[in-house]
PDB file of C-alpha atoms in Angstrom:
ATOM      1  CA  UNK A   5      -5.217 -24.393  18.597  1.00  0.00           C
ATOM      2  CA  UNK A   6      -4.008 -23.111  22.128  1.00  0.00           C
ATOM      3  CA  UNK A   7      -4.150 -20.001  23.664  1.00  0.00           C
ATOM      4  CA  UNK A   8      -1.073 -18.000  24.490  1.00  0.00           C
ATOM      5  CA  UNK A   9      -3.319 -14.897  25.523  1.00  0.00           C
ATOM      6  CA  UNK A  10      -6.706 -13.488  25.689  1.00  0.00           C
ATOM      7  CA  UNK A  11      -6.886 -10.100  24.321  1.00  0.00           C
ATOM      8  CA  UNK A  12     -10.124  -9.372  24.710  1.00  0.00           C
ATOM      9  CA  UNK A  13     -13.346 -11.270  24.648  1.00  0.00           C
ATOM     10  CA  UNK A  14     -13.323 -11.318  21.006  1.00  0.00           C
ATOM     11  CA  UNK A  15      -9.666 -11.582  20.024  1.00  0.00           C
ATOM     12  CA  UNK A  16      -6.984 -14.561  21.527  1.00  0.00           C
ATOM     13  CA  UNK A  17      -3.304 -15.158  20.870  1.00  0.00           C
ATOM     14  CA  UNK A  18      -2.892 -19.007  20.190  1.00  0.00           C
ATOM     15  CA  UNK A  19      -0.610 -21.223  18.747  1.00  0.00           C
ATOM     16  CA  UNK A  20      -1.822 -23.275  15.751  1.00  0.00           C
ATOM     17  CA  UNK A  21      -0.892 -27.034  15.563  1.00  0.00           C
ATOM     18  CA  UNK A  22       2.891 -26.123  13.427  1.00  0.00           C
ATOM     19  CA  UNK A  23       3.805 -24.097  16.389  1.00  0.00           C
ATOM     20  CA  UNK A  24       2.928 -20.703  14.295  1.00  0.00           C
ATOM     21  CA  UNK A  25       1.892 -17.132  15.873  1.00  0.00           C
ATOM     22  CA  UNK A  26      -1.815 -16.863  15.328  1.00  0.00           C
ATOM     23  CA  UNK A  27      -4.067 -14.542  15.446  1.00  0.00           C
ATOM     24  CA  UNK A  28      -7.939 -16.106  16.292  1.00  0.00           C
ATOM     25  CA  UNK A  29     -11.124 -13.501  16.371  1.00  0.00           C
ATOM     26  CA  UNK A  30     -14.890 -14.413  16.940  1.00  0.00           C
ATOM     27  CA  UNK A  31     -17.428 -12.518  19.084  1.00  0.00           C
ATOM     28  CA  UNK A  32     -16.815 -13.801  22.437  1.00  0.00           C
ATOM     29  CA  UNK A  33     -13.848 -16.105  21.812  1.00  0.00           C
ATOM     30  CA  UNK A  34     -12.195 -14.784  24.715  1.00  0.00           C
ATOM     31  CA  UNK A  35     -14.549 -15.857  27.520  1.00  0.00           C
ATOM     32  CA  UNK A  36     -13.929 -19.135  27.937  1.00  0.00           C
ATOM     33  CA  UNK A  37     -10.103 -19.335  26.565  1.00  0.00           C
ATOM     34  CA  UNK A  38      -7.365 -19.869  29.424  1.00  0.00           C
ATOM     35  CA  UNK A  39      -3.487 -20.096  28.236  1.00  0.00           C
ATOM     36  CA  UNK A  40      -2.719 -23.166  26.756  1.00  0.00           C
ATOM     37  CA  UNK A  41      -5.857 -24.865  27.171  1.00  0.00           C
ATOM     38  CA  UNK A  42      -7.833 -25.139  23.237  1.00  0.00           C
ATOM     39  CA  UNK A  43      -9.629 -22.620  22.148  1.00  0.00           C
ATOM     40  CA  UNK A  44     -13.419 -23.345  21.287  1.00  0.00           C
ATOM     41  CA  UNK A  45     -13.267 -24.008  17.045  1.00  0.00           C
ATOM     42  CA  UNK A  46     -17.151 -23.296  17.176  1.00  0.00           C
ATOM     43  CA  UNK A  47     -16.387 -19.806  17.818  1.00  0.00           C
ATOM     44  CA  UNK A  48     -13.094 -19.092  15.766  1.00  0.00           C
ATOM     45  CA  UNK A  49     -14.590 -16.812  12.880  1.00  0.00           C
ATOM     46  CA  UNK A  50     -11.390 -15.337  11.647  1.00  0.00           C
ATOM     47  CA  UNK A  51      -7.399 -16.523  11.437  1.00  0.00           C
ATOM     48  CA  UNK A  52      -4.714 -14.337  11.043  1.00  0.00           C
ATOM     49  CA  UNK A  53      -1.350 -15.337  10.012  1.00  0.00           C
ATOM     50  CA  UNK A  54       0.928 -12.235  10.678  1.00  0.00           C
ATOM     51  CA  UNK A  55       3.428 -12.088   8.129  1.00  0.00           C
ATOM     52  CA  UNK A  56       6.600 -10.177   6.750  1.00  0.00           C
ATOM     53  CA  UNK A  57       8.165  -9.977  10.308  1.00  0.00           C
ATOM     54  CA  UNK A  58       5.562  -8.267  11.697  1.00  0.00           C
ATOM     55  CA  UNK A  59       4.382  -9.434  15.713  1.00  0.00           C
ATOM     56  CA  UNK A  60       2.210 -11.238  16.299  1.00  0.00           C
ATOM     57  CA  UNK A  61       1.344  -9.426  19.851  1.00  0.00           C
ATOM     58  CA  UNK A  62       1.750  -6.630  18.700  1.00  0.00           C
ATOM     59  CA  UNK A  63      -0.837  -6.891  15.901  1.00  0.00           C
ATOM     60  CA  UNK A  64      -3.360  -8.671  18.248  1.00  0.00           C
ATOM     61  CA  UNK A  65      -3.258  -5.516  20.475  1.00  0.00           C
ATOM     62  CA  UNK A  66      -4.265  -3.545  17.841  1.00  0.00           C
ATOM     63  CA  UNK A  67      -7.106  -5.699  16.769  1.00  0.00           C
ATOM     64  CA  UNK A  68      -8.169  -5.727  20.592  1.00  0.00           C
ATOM     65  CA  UNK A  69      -9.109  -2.203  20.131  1.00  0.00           C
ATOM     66  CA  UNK A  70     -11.351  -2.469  17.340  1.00  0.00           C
ATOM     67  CA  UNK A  71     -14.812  -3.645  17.814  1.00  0.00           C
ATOM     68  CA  UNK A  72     -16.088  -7.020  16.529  1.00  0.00           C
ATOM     69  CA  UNK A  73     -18.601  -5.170  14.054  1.00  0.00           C
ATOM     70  CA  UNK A  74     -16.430  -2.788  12.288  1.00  0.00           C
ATOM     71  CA  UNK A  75     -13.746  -5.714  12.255  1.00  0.00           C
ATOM     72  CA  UNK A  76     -16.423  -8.110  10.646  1.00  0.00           C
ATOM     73  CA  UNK A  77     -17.340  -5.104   8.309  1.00  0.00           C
ATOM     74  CA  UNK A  78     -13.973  -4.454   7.089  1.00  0.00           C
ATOM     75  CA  UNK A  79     -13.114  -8.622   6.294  1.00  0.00           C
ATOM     76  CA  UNK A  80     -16.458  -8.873   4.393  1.00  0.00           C
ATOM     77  CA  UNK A  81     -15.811  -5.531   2.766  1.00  0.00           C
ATOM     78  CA  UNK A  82     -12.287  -6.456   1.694  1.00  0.00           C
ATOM     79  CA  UNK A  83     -13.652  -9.707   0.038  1.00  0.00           C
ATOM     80  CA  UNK A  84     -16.396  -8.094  -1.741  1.00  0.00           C
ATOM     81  CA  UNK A  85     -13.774  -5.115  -3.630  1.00  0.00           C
ATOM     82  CA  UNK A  86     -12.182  -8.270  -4.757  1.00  0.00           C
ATOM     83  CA  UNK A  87      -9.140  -7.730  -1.895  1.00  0.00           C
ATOM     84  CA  UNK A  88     -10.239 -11.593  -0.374  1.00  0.00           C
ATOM     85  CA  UNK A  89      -7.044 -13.184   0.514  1.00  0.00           C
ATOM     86  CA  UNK A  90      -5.001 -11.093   1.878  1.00  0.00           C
ATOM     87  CA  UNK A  91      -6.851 -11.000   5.232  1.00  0.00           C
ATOM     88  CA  UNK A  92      -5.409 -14.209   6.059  1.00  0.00           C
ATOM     89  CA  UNK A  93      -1.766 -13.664   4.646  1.00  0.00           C
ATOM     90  CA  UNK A  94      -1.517  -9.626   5.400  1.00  0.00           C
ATOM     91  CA  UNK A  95      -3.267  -9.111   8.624  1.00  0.00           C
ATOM     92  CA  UNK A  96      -1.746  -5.591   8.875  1.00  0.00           C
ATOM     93  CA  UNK A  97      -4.406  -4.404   6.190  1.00  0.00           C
ATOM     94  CA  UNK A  98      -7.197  -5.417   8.002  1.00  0.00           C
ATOM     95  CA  UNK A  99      -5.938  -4.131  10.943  1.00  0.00           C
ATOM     96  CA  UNK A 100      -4.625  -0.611   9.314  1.00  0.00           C
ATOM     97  CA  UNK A 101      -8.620  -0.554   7.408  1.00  0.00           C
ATOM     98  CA  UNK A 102     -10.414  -0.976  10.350  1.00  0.00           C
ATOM     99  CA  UNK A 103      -8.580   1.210  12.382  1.00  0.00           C
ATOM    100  CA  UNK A 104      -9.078   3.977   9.811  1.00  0.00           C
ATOM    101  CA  UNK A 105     -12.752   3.280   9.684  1.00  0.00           C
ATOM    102  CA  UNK A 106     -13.116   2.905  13.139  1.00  0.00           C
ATOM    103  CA  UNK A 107     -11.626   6.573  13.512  1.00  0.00           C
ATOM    104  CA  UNK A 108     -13.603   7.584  10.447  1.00  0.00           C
ATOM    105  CA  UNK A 109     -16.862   6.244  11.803  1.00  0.00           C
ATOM    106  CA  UNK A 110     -16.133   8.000  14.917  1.00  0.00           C
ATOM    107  CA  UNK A 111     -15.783  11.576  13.003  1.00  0.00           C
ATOM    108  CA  UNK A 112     -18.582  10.928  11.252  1.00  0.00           C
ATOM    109  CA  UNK A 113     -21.009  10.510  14.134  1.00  0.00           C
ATOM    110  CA  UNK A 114     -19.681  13.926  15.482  1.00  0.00           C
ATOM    111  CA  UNK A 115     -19.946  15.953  12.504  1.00  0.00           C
ATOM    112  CA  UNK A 116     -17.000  15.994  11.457  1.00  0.00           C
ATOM    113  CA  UNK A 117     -15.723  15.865   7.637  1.00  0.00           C
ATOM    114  CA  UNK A 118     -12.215  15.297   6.527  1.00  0.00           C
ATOM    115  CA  UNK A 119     -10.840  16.244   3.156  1.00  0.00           C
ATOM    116  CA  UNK A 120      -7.667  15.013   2.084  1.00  0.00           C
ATOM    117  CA  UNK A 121      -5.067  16.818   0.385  1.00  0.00           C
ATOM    118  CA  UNK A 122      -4.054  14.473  -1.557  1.00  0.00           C
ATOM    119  CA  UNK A 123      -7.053  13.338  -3.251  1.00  0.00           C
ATOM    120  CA  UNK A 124      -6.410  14.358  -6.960  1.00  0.00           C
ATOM    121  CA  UNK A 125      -2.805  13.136  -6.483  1.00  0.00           C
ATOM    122  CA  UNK A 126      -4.064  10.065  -4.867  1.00  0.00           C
ATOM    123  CA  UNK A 127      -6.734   9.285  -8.234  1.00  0.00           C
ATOM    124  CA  UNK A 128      -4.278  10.313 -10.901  1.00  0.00           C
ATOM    125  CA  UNK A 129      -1.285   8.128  -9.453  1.00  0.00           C
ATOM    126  CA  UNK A 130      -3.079   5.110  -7.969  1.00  0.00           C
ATOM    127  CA  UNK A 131      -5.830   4.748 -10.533  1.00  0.00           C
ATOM    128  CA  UNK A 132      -6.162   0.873  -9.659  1.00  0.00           C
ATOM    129  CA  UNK A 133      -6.104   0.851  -5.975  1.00  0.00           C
ATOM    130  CA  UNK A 134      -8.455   3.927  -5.910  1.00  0.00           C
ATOM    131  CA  UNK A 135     -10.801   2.060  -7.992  1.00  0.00           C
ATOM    132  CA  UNK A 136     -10.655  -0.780  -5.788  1.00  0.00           C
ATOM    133  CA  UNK A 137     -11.113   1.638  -2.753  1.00  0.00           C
ATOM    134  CA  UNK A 138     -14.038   2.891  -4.374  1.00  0.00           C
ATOM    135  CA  UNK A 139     -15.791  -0.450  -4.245  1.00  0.00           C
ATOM    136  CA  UNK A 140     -14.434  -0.767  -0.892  1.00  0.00           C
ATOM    137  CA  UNK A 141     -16.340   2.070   0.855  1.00  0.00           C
ATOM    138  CA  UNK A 142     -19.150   1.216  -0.906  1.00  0.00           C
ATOM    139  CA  UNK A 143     -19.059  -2.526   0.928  1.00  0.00           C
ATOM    140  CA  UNK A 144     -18.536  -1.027   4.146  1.00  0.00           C
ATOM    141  CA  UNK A 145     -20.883   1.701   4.366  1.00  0.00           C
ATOM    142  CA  UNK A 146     -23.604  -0.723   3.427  1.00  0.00           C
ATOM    143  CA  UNK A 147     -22.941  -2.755   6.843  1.00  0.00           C
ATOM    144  CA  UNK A 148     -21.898   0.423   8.892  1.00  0.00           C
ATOM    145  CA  UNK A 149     -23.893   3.768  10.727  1.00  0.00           C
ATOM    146  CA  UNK A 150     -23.342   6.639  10.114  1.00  0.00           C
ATOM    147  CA  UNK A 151     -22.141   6.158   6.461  1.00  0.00           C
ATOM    148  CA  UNK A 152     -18.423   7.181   5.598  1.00  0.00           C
ATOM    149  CA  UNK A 153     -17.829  10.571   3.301  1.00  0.00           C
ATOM    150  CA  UNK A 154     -17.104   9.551  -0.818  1.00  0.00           C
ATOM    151  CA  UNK A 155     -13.515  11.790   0.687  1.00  0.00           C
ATOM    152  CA  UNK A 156     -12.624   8.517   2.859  1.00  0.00           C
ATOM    153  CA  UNK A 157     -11.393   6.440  -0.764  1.00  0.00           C
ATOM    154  CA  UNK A 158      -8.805   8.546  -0.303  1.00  0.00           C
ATOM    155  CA  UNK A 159      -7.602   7.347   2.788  1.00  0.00           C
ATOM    156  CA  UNK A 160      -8.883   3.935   1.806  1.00  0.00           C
ATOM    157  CA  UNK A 161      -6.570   4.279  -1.276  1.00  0.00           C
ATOM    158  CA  UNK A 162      -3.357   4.836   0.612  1.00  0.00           C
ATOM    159  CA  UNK A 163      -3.169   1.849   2.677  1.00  0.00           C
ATOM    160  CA  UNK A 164      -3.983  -0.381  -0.031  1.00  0.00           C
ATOM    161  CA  UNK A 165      -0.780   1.195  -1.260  1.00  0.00           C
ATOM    162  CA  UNK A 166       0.869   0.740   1.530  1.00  0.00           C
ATOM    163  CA  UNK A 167       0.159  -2.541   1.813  1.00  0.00           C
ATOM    164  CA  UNK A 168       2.541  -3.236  -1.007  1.00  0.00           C
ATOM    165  CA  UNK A 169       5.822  -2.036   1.103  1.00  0.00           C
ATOM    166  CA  UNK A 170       7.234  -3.353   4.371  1.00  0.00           C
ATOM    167  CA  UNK A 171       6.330  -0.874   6.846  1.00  0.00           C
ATOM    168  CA  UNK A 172       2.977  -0.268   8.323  1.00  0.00           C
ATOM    169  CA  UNK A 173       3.702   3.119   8.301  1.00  0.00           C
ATOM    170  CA  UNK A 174       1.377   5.174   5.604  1.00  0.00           C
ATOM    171  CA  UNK A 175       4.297   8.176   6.126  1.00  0.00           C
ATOM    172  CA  UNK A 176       6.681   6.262   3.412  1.00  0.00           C
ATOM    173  CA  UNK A 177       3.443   6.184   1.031  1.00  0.00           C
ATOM    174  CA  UNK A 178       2.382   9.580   1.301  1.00  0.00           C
ATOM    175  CA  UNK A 179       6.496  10.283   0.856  1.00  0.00           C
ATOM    176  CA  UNK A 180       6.154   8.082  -2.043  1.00  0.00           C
ATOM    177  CA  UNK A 181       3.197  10.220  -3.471  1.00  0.00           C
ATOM    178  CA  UNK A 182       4.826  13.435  -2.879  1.00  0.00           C
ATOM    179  CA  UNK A 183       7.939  12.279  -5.005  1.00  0.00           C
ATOM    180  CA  UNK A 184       6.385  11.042  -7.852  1.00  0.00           C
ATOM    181  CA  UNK A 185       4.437  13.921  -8.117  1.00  0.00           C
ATOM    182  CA  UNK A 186       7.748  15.487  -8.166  1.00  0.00           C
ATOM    183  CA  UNK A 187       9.576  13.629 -10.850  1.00  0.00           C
ATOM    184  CA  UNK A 188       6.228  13.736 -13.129  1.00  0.00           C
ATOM    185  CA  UNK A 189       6.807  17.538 -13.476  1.00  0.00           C
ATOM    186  CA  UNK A 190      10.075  17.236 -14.155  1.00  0.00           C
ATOM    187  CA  UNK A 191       9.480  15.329 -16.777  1.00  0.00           C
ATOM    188  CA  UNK A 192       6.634  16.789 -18.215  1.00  0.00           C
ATOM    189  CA  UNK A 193       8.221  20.905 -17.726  1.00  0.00           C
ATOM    190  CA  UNK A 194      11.413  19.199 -19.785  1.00  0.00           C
ATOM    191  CA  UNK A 195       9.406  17.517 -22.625  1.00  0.00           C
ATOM    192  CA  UNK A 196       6.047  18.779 -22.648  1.00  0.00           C
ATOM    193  CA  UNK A 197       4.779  15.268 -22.121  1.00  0.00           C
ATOM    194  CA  UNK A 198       1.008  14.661 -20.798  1.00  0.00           C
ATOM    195  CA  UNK A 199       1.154  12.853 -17.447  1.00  0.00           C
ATOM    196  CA  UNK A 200      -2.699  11.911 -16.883  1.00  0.00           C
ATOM    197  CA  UNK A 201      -3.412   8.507 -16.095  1.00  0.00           C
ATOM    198  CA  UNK A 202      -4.640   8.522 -19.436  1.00  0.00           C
ATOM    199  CA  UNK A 203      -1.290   8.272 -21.082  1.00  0.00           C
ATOM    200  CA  UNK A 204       0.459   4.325 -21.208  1.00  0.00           C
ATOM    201  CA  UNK A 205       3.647   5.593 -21.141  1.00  0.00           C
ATOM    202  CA  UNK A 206       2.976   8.395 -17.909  1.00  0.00           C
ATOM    203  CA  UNK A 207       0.889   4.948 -16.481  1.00  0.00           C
ATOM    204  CA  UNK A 208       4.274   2.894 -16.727  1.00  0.00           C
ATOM    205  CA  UNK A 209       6.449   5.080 -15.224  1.00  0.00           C
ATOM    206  CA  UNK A 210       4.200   5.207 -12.348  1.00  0.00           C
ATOM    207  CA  UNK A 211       3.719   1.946 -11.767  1.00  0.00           C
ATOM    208  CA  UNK A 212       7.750   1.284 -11.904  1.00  0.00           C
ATOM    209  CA  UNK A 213       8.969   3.988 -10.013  1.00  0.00           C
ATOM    210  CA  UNK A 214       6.486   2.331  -7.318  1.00  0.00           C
ATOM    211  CA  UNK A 215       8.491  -0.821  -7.792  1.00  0.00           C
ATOM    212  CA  UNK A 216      11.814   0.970  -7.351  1.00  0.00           C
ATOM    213  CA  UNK A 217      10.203   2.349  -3.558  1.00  0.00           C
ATOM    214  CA  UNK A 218       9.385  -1.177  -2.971  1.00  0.00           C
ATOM    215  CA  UNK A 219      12.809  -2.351  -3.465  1.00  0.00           C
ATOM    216  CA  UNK A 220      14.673   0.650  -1.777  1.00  0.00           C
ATOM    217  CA  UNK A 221      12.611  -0.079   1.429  1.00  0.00           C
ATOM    218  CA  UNK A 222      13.542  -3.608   0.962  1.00  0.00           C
ATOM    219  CA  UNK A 223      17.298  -2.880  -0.093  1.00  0.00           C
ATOM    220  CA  UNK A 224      17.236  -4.741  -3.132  1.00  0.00           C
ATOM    221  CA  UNK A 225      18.232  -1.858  -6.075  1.00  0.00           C
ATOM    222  CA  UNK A 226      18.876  -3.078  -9.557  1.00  0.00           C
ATOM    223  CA  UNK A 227      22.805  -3.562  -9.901  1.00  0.00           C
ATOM    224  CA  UNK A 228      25.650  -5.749 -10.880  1.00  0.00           C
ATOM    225  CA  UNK A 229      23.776  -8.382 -13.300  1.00  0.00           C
ATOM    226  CA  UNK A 230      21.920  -5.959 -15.057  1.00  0.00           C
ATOM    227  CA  UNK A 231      24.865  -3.434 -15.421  1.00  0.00           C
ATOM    228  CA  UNK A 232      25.433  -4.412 -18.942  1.00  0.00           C
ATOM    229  CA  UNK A 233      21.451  -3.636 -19.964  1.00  0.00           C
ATOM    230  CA  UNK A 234      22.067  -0.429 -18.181  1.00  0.00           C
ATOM    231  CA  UNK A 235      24.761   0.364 -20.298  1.00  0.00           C
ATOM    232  CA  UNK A 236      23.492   0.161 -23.098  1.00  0.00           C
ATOM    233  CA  UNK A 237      20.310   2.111 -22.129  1.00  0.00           C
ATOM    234  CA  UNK A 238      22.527   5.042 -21.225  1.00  0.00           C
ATOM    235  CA  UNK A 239      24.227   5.252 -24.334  1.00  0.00           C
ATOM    236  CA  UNK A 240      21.154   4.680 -26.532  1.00  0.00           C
ATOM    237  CA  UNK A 241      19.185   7.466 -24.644  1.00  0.00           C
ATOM    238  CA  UNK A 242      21.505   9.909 -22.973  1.00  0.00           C
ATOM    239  CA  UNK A 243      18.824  13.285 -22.877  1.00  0.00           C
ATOM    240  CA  UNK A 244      16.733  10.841 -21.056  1.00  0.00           C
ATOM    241  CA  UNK A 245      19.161   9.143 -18.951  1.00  0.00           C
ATOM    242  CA  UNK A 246      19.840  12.984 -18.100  1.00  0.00           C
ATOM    243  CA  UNK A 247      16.404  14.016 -16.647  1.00  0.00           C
ATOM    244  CA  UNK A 248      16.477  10.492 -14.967  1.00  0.00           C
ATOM    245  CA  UNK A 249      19.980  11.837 -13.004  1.00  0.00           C
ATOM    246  CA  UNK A 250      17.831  14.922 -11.823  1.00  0.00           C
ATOM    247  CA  UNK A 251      15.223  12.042 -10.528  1.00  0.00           C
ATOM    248  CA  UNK A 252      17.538   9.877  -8.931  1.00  0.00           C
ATOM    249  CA  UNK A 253      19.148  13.321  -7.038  1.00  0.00           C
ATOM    250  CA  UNK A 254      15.159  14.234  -6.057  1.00  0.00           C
ATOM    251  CA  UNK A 255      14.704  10.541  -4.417  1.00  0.00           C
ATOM    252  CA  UNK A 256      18.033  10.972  -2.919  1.00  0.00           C
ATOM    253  CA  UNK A 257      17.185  14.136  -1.175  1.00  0.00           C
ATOM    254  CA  UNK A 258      13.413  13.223   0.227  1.00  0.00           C
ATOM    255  CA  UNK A 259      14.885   9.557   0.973  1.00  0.00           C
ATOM    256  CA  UNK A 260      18.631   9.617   2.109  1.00  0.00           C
ATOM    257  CA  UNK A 261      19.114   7.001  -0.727  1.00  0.00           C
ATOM    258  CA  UNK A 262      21.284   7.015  -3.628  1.00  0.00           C
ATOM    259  CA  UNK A 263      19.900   4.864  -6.469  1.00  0.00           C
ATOM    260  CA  UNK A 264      22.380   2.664  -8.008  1.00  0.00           C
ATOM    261  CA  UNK A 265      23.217   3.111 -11.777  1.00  0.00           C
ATOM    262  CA  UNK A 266      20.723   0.396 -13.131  1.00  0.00           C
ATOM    263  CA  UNK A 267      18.059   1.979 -11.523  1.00  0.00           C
ATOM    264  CA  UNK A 268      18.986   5.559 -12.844  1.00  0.00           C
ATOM    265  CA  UNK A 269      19.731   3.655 -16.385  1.00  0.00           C
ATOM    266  CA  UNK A 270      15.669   1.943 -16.094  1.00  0.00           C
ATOM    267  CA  UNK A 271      14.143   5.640 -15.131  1.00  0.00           C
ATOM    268  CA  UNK A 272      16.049   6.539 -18.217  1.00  0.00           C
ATOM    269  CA  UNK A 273      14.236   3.874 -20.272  1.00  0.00           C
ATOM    270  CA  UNK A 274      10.887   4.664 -19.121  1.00  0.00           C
ATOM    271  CA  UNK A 275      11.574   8.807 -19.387  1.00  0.00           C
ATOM    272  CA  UNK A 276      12.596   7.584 -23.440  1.00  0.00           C
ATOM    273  CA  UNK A 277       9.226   5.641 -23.733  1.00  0.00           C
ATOM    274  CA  UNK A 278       6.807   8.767 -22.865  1.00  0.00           C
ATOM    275  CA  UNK A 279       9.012  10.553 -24.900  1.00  0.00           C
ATOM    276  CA  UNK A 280       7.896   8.627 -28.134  1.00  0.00           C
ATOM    277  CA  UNK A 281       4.597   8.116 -26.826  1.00  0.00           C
ATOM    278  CA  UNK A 282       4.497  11.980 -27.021  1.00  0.00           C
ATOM    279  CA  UNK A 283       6.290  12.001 -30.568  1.00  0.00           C
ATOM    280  CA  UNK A 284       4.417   9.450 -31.783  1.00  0.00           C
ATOM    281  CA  UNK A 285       0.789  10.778 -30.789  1.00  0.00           C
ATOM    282  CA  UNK A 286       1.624  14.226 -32.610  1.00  0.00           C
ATOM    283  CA  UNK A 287       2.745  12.691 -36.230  1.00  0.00           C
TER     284      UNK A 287
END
């Protein structure tokens, strides 16, 4: 591989032998790398392969900033919550971790504890990735000092999340969160229905209205060959197709976008399924 720029002494820009972007890391890496002369392999721990149109500069910078031990921490971490993988394909995780527990470690050694708002939101809607984010912490703090507050899966939570969209931007996730929550009480104040991660149905609409954010950040609703499905869901279940109007209006006003009628049609579906989850419990 060839160097396009140094960084730092432990980060390089290079190009990789298909001509690709790369991103190459390794405690002192940078000391003996000149623009497009080869970079050392012997000292090439990590390769990143930026991905979904993210730069490749841009993400180096950031990387740059964050020292080689919280950077090694986070990677080894990652692997060990059973997150291995993505490292390569989704740098902006690592990056977005270890610039969180960079911060974090730095509050930490002055004292200073942050509790998120969101935290029984956070456990409730993202029972997976807060699991995961669990085991997470638990692999970092075992390589870090100071150790990180239990309060940091939280944080750890949301940008495994946010992983899952586009943007690098946690605002759309905590957006995300805030809706939900929003559309879960309309539900449950118009049927009664028990939204704890405990209930399947509650669970299912979760996980697909976090599907529908994914594709109306990627502008790719539900419509035109599934307009005949969506149909026939609206006739079969028009109460529920109803309360999943009043939905589709709440994500219209916190996101400027108007779902199409498939979508509205497949919120109805889902609303109908906790609805006989609910019937069908109390028999």
């Amino acid at each position: 591989m060839k160097a396009l720029r140094v960084l730092n002494n432990n980060v390089v820009l290079a190009l990789d032998k298909q001509g690709q972007e790369v991103i190459l890391t390794g405690r002192g890496i940078g000391f003996g790398s000149r623009q497009g002369k080869p970079v050392d392999p012997t000292l090439i721990k990590r390769v990143f392969v930026p991905a979904d149109g993210h730069d490749p500069g841009h993400l180096a910078e950031a990387l740059a900033l964050i020292s080689e031990d919280v950077l090694r921490a986070v990677v080894i971490a990652l692997g060990e919550a059973g997150i291995e993988g993505r490292e390569s394909t989704r740098p902006t995780l690592v990056v977005a971790v270890a610039d969180h527990v960079a911060g974090a470690l730095d509050r930490a050694a002055r004292g200073i504890v942050v509790e998120y708002p969101l935290s029984a939101e956070v456990q409730t809607l993202y029972a997976t990735e807060y699991a995961q984010a669990q085991l997470l912490l638990r692999a970092i703090n075992e390589r870090v000092v100071p150790k990180l507050e239990a309060s940091e899966a939280t944080a750890l939570t949301l940008h495994l999340v946010n992983a899952g969209f586009v943007s690098g931007d946690l605002s759309f996730t905590y957006t995300m969160t805030g809706v939900i929550q929003q559309m879960l009480a309309v539900v449950r104040e118009r049927y009664g229905l028990d939204v704890s991660q405990d209930s399947i149905g509650a669970a299912r609409f979760i996980t697909h209205v976090r599907y529908l954010f994914a594709r109306i950040q990627q502008h790719r609703q539900l419509k035109g060959h599934e307009s005949t499905i969506g149909k026939g869901i609206r006739q079969h279940y028009p109460e529920a197709t109803h309360t999943a109007q009043q939905l589709a209006t709440i994500v219209e006003l916190r996101l400027g976008q108007q779902l199409s009628e498939d979508e509205v049609s497949y919120l109805a579906l889902h609303v109908a399924r906790m609805t006989v989850e609910t019937d069908d419990a109390a028999v």
